[in-house]
Amino acid sequence: MADIDQIAILQLGPGDARAGLALSTEAHWNQNEADWNFFLAKGIVFGVRDTAGHLVATRLVATAALLPYTSEDAWISMVLVTENWRRRGLATRLVDACLDTATKLGLTTWLDATPAGAAVYGPLGFTPTIQLRRLRLGNAPTSTAVAPLRSGQPTEFIACDISAMGFDRRDLLRELEGRAGSRLVSNGDAMALVRDGRIARHIGPLFADGPAHALAMVRDIAASETGPLLIDAVANQDAFLKGLTEMGWTIERPFQRMRFGRATTQPAELPFAVAGPEYG
């Protein structure tokens, strides 16, 4: 295998969506081709190709993406390395490429890290912020008393997200909400986005007046869906997290949100669930 220090890091383009999807599928992630298309169209995606000793590039073996949300804040994600190229420092080099670009653009960067990832990002200068818990529901529980869900208002949803994040992600939210199969739903006291993933439908972001309203929203969404569901809950929303497990949701893994650079603004109020580790 080639010396990692000698391998070229390239910027990827729209034609790399399926190759990126192959990497996230290998890692058992939930991203689908629409997610990759969005990152390649709106973000700056770096990658490494296995040239197998030839000048002609072959398969994509590693990626990392920088997704600017505003002129001050961006998200880093899609940090993926295929199995036989791991543990050689390639992910660190790709994240460094994202950070170098972010520094040149004057961006504060954020990411949601697995425990293994957090051990890598900490020494790079990332500071931990909130914690998340990913939960799965395999089959929706049978319910005879389901509150009707109506369509949510995109402008209200965007305003809630800005308050929760501290910066504006309206382009992302409009794109996610506009995808085939997506639903922006409300019950009057809570609002959530439900969208397709590769292996499960995803709930989030989710905003509510309190944990009881957030749990009612999740219950009603689950009763109106078929197939498995995923949700990335904010860990310090204790009552909400406890209620989810009592409803049959199973905690799969933790994520640690981390920031590189100064905080540009402070969130006014945390959501109950987020858009997913790839988007924040």
PDB file of N, CA, C and O in Angstrom, residues 125-164:
ATOM      1  N   GLY A 125      -7.832  19.869  18.248  1.00  0.00           N
ATOM      2  CA  GLY A 125      -8.269  21.169  18.747  1.00  0.00           C
ATOM      3  C   GLY A 125      -9.758  21.349  18.853  1.00  0.00           C
ATOM      4  O   GLY A 125     -10.230  22.451  19.152  1.00  0.00           O
ATOM      5  N   PHE A 126     -10.532  20.285  18.631  1.00  0.00           N
ATOM      6  CA  PHE A 126     -11.984  20.376  18.766  1.00  0.00           C
ATOM      7  C   PHE A 126     -12.383  20.354  20.238  1.00  0.00           C
ATOM      8  O   PHE A 126     -11.814  19.611  21.043  1.00  0.00           O
ATOM      9  N   THR A 127     -13.388  21.164  20.576  1.00  0.00           N
ATOM     10  CA  THR A 127     -13.905  21.264  21.941  1.00  0.00           C
ATOM     11  C   THR A 127     -15.273  20.593  22.023  1.00  0.00           C
ATOM     12  O   THR A 127     -16.142  20.865  21.191  1.00  0.00           O
ATOM     13  N   PRO A 128     -15.512  19.706  23.011  1.00  0.00           N
ATOM     14  CA  PRO A 128     -16.828  19.064  23.129  1.00  0.00           C
ATOM     15  C   PRO A 128     -17.901  20.057  23.554  1.00  0.00           C
ATOM     16  O   PRO A 128     -17.647  20.974  24.343  1.00  0.00           O
ATOM     17  N   THR A 129     -19.104  19.877  23.014  1.00  0.00           N
ATOM     18  CA  THR A 129     -20.253  20.696  23.418  1.00  0.00           C
ATOM     19  C   THR A 129     -21.348  19.752  23.931  1.00  0.00           C
ATOM     20  O   THR A 129     -21.172  19.162  24.988  1.00  0.00           O
ATOM     21  N   ILE A 130     -22.439  19.580  23.208  1.00  0.00           N
ATOM     22  CA  ILE A 130     -23.514  18.715  23.696  1.00  0.00           C
ATOM     23  C   ILE A 130     -23.290  17.262  23.280  1.00  0.00           C
ATOM     24  O   ILE A 130     -22.524  16.966  22.370  1.00  0.00           O
ATOM     25  N   GLN A 131     -23.996  16.356  23.958  1.00  0.00           N
ATOM     26  CA  GLN A 131     -23.981  14.950  23.595  1.00  0.00           C
ATOM     27  C   GLN A 131     -25.317  14.548  22.997  1.00  0.00           C
ATOM     28  O   GLN A 131     -26.368  15.117  23.328  1.00  0.00           O
ATOM     29  N   LEU A 132     -25.265  13.551  22.116  1.00  0.00           N
ATOM     30  CA  LEU A 132     -26.460  13.033  21.445  1.00  0.00           C
ATOM     31  C   LEU A 132     -26.532  11.528  21.658  1.00  0.00           C
ATOM     32  O   LEU A 132     -25.522  10.880  21.941  1.00  0.00           O
ATOM     33  N   ARG A 133     -27.728  10.990  21.494  1.00  0.00           N
ATOM     34  CA  ARG A 133     -27.927   9.545  21.537  1.00  0.00           C
ATOM     35  C   ARG A 133     -28.761   9.141  20.317  1.00  0.00           C
ATOM     36  O   ARG A 133     -29.847   9.689  20.107  1.00  0.00           O
ATOM     37  N   ARG A 134     -28.245   8.212  19.523  1.00  0.00           N
ATOM     38  CA  ARG A 134     -29.031   7.679  18.408  1.00  0.00           C
ATOM     39  C   ARG A 134     -29.875   6.523  18.906  1.00  0.00           C
ATOM     40  O   ARG A 134     -29.357   5.591  19.550  1.00  0.00           O
ATOM     41  N   LEU A 135     -31.166   6.573  18.594  1.00  0.00           N
ATOM     42  CA  LEU A 135     -32.095   5.513  18.987  1.00  0.00           C
ATOM     43  C   LEU A 135     -32.790   4.963  17.749  1.00  0.00           C
ATOM     44  O   LEU A 135     -33.005   5.681  16.765  1.00  0.00           O
ATOM     45  N   ARG A 136     -33.172   3.696  17.822  1.00  0.00           N
ATOM     46  CA  ARG A 136     -33.856   3.018  16.731  1.00  0.00           C
ATOM     47  C   ARG A 136     -35.165   2.422  17.228  1.00  0.00           C
ATOM     48  O   ARG A 136     -35.250   1.917  18.348  1.00  0.00           O
ATOM     49  N   LEU A 137     -36.175   2.464  16.379  1.00  0.00           N
ATOM     50  CA  LEU A 137     -37.438   1.775  16.615  1.00  0.00           C
ATOM     51  C   LEU A 137     -37.666   0.855  15.431  1.00  0.00           C
ATOM     52  O   LEU A 137     -37.806   1.315  14.292  1.00  0.00           O
ATOM     53  N   GLY A 138     -37.692  -0.454  15.709  1.00  0.00           N
ATOM     54  CA  GLY A 138     -37.816  -1.415  14.629  1.00  0.00           C
ATOM     55  C   GLY A 138     -39.197  -1.456  14.017  1.00  0.00           C
ATOM     56  O   GLY A 138     -39.358  -1.428  12.797  1.00  0.00           O
ATOM     57  N   ASN A 139     -40.218  -1.492  14.847  1.00  0.00           N
ATOM     58  CA  ASN A 139     -41.596  -1.530  14.374  1.00  0.00           C
ATOM     59  C   ASN A 139     -42.428  -0.591  15.224  1.00  0.00           C
ATOM     60  O   ASN A 139     -42.308  -0.577  16.446  1.00  0.00           O
ATOM     61  N   ALA A 140     -43.271   0.175  14.571  1.00  0.00           N
ATOM     62  CA  ALA A 140     -44.115   1.127  15.302  1.00  0.00           C
ATOM     63  C   ALA A 140     -45.112   0.388  16.176  1.00  0.00           C
ATOM     64  O   ALA A 140     -45.710  -0.591  15.743  1.00  0.00           O
ATOM     65  N   PRO A 141     -45.297   0.824  17.429  1.00  0.00           N
ATOM     66  CA  PRO A 141     -46.281   0.184  18.292  1.00  0.00           C
ATOM     67  C   PRO A 141     -47.699   0.453  17.808  1.00  0.00           C
ATOM     68  O   PRO A 141     -47.995   1.505  17.242  1.00  0.00           O
ATOM     69  N   THR A 142     -48.555  -0.522  18.010  1.00  0.00           N
ATOM     70  CA  THR A 142     -49.952  -0.347  17.627  1.00  0.00           C
ATOM     71  C   THR A 142     -50.610   0.667  18.555  1.00  0.00           C
ATOM     72  O   THR A 142     -50.468   0.606  19.771  1.00  0.00           O
ATOM     73  N   SER A 143     -51.317   1.625  17.966  1.00  0.00           N
ATOM     74  CA  SER A 143     -51.986   2.647  18.761  1.00  0.00           C
ATOM     75  C   SER A 143     -53.365   2.910  18.191  1.00  0.00           C
ATOM     76  O   SER A 143     -53.542   3.001  16.979  1.00  0.00           O
ATOM     77  N   THR A 144     -54.354   2.990  19.072  1.00  0.00           N
ATOM     78  CA  THR A 144     -55.708   3.273  18.620  1.00  0.00           C
ATOM     79  C   THR A 144     -56.078   4.736  18.823  1.00  0.00           C
ATOM     80  O   THR A 144     -57.142   5.166  18.411  1.00  0.00           O
ATOM     81  N   ALA A 145     -55.193   5.499  19.471  1.00  0.00           N
ATOM     82  CA  ALA A 145     -55.482   6.910  19.746  1.00  0.00           C
ATOM     83  C   ALA A 145     -54.320   7.755  19.248  1.00  0.00           C
ATOM     84  O   ALA A 145     -53.425   8.107  19.988  1.00  0.00           O
ATOM     85  N   VAL A 146     -54.340   8.019  17.956  1.00  0.00           N
ATOM     86  CA  VAL A 146     -53.267   8.784  17.338  1.00  0.00           C
ATOM     87  C   VAL A 146     -53.794  10.151  16.943  1.00  0.00           C
ATOM     88  O   VAL A 146     -54.793  10.266  16.230  1.00  0.00           O
ATOM     89  N   ALA A 147     -53.118  11.197  17.425  1.00  0.00           N
ATOM     90  CA  ALA A 147     -53.518  12.552  17.062  1.00  0.00           C
ATOM     91  C   ALA A 147     -53.186  12.796  15.595  1.00  0.00           C
ATOM     92  O   ALA A 147     -52.143  12.376  15.113  1.00  0.00           O
ATOM     93  N   PRO A 148     -54.096  13.455  14.870  1.00  0.00           N
ATOM     94  CA  PRO A 148     -53.800  13.737  13.460  1.00  0.00           C
ATOM     95  C   PRO A 148     -52.637  14.712  13.328  1.00  0.00           C
ATOM     96  O   PRO A 148     -52.527  15.673  14.084  1.00  0.00           O
ATOM     97  N   LEU A 149     -51.770  14.437  12.371  1.00  0.00           N
ATOM     98  CA  LEU A 149     -50.637  15.304  12.108  1.00  0.00           C
ATOM     99  C   LEU A 149     -50.945  16.169  10.903  1.00  0.00           C
ATOM    100  O   LEU A 149     -51.437  15.682   9.893  1.00  0.00           O
ATOM    101  N   ARG A 150     -50.653  17.442  11.023  1.00  0.00           N
ATOM    102  CA  ARG A 150     -50.841  18.334   9.885  1.00  0.00           C
ATOM    103  C   ARG A 150     -49.477  18.795   9.377  1.00  0.00           C
ATOM    104  O   ARG A 150     -48.461  18.582  10.032  1.00  0.00           O
ATOM    105  N   SER A 151     -49.474  19.411   8.235  1.00  0.00           N
ATOM    106  CA  SER A 151     -48.220  19.898   7.660  1.00  0.00           C
ATOM    107  C   SER A 151     -47.683  21.052   8.496  1.00  0.00           C
ATOM    108  O   SER A 151     -48.425  21.948   8.899  1.00  0.00           O
ATOM    109  N   GLY A 152     -46.379  21.031   8.744  1.00  0.00           N
ATOM    110  CA  GLY A 152     -45.747  22.124   9.473  1.00  0.00           C
ATOM    111  C   GLY A 152     -45.455  23.293   8.560  1.00  0.00           C
ATOM    112  O   GLY A 152     -45.428  23.165   7.333  1.00  0.00           O
ATOM    113  N   GLN A 153     -45.225  24.443   9.163  1.00  0.00           N
ATOM    114  CA  GLN A 153     -44.908  25.654   8.417  1.00  0.00           C
ATOM    115  C   GLN A 153     -43.393  25.799   8.287  1.00  0.00           C
ATOM    116  O   GLN A 153     -42.682  25.921   9.286  1.00  0.00           O
ATOM    117  N   PRO A 154     -42.867  25.763   7.056  1.00  0.00           N
ATOM    118  CA  PRO A 154     -41.408  25.843   6.885  1.00  0.00           C
ATOM    119  C   PRO A 154     -40.771  27.069   7.533  1.00  0.00           C
ATOM    120  O   PRO A 154     -39.682  26.972   8.101  1.00  0.00           O
ATOM    121  N   THR A 155     -41.422  28.224   7.458  1.00  0.00           N
ATOM    122  CA  THR A 155     -40.824  29.436   8.038  1.00  0.00           C
ATOM    123  C   THR A 155     -40.700  29.307   9.560  1.00  0.00           C
ATOM    124  O   THR A 155     -39.686  29.729  10.138  1.00  0.00           O
ATOM    125  N   GLU A 156     -41.703  28.739  10.204  1.00  0.00           N
ATOM    126  CA  GLU A 156     -41.640  28.527  11.654  1.00  0.00           C
ATOM    127  C   GLU A 156     -40.565  27.507  12.002  1.00  0.00           C
ATOM    128  O   GLU A 156     -39.818  27.665  12.981  1.00  0.00           O
ATOM    129  N   PHE A 157     -40.479  26.457  11.196  1.00  0.00           N
ATOM    130  CA  PHE A 157     -39.482  25.405  11.412  1.00  0.00           C
ATOM    131  C   PHE A 157     -38.066  25.975  11.296  1.00  0.00           C
ATOM    132  O   PHE A 157     -37.200  25.698  12.129  1.00  0.00           O
ATOM    133  N   ILE A 158     -37.825  26.784  10.289  1.00  0.00           N
ATOM    134  CA  ILE A 158     -36.506  27.405  10.088  1.00  0.00           C
ATOM    135  C   ILE A 158     -36.171  28.323  11.260  1.00  0.00           C
ATOM    136  O   ILE A 158     -35.042  28.341  11.758  1.00  0.00           O
ATOM    137  N   ALA A 159     -37.159  29.087  11.732  1.00  0.00           N
ATOM    138  CA  ALA A 159     -36.922  29.983  12.868  1.00  0.00           C
ATOM    139  C   ALA A 159     -36.537  29.193  14.114  1.00  0.00           C
ATOM    140  O   ALA A 159     -35.631  29.599  14.864  1.00  0.00           O
ATOM    141  N   CYS A 160     -37.210  28.055  14.348  1.00  0.00           N
ATOM    142  CA  CYS A 160     -36.858  27.210  15.496  1.00  0.00           C
ATOM    143  C   CYS A 160     -35.442  26.668  15.358  1.00  0.00           C
ATOM    144  O   CYS A 160     -34.683  26.602  16.332  1.00  0.00           O
ATOM    145  N   ASP A 161     -35.065  26.294  14.143  1.00  0.00           N
ATOM    146  CA  ASP A 161     -33.732  25.732  13.920  1.00  0.00           C
ATOM    147  C   ASP A 161     -32.641  26.776  14.129  1.00  0.00           C
ATOM    148  O   ASP A 161     -31.597  26.479  14.716  1.00  0.00           O
ATOM    149  N   ILE A 162     -32.876  27.984  13.674  1.00  0.00           N
ATOM    150  CA  ILE A 162     -31.903  29.060  13.887  1.00  0.00           C
ATOM    151  C   ILE A 162     -31.714  29.305  15.374  1.00  0.00           C
ATOM    152  O   ILE A 162     -30.592  29.479  15.866  1.00  0.00           O
ATOM    153  N   SER A 163     -32.819  29.301  16.125  1.00  0.00           N
ATOM    154  CA  SER A 163     -32.735  29.497  17.572  1.00  0.00           C
ATOM    155  C   SER A 163     -31.948  28.375  18.232  1.00  0.00           C
ATOM    156  O   SER A 163     -31.154  28.607  19.147  1.00  0.00           O
ATOM    157  N   ALA A 164     -32.142  27.134  17.747  1.00  0.00           N
ATOM    158  CA  ALA A 164     -31.485  25.982  18.359  1.00  0.00           C
ATOM    159  C   ALA A 164     -30.012  25.881  17.982  1.00  0.00           C
ATOM    160  O   ALA A 164     -29.174  25.511  18.812  1.00  0.00           O
TER     161      ALA A 164
END
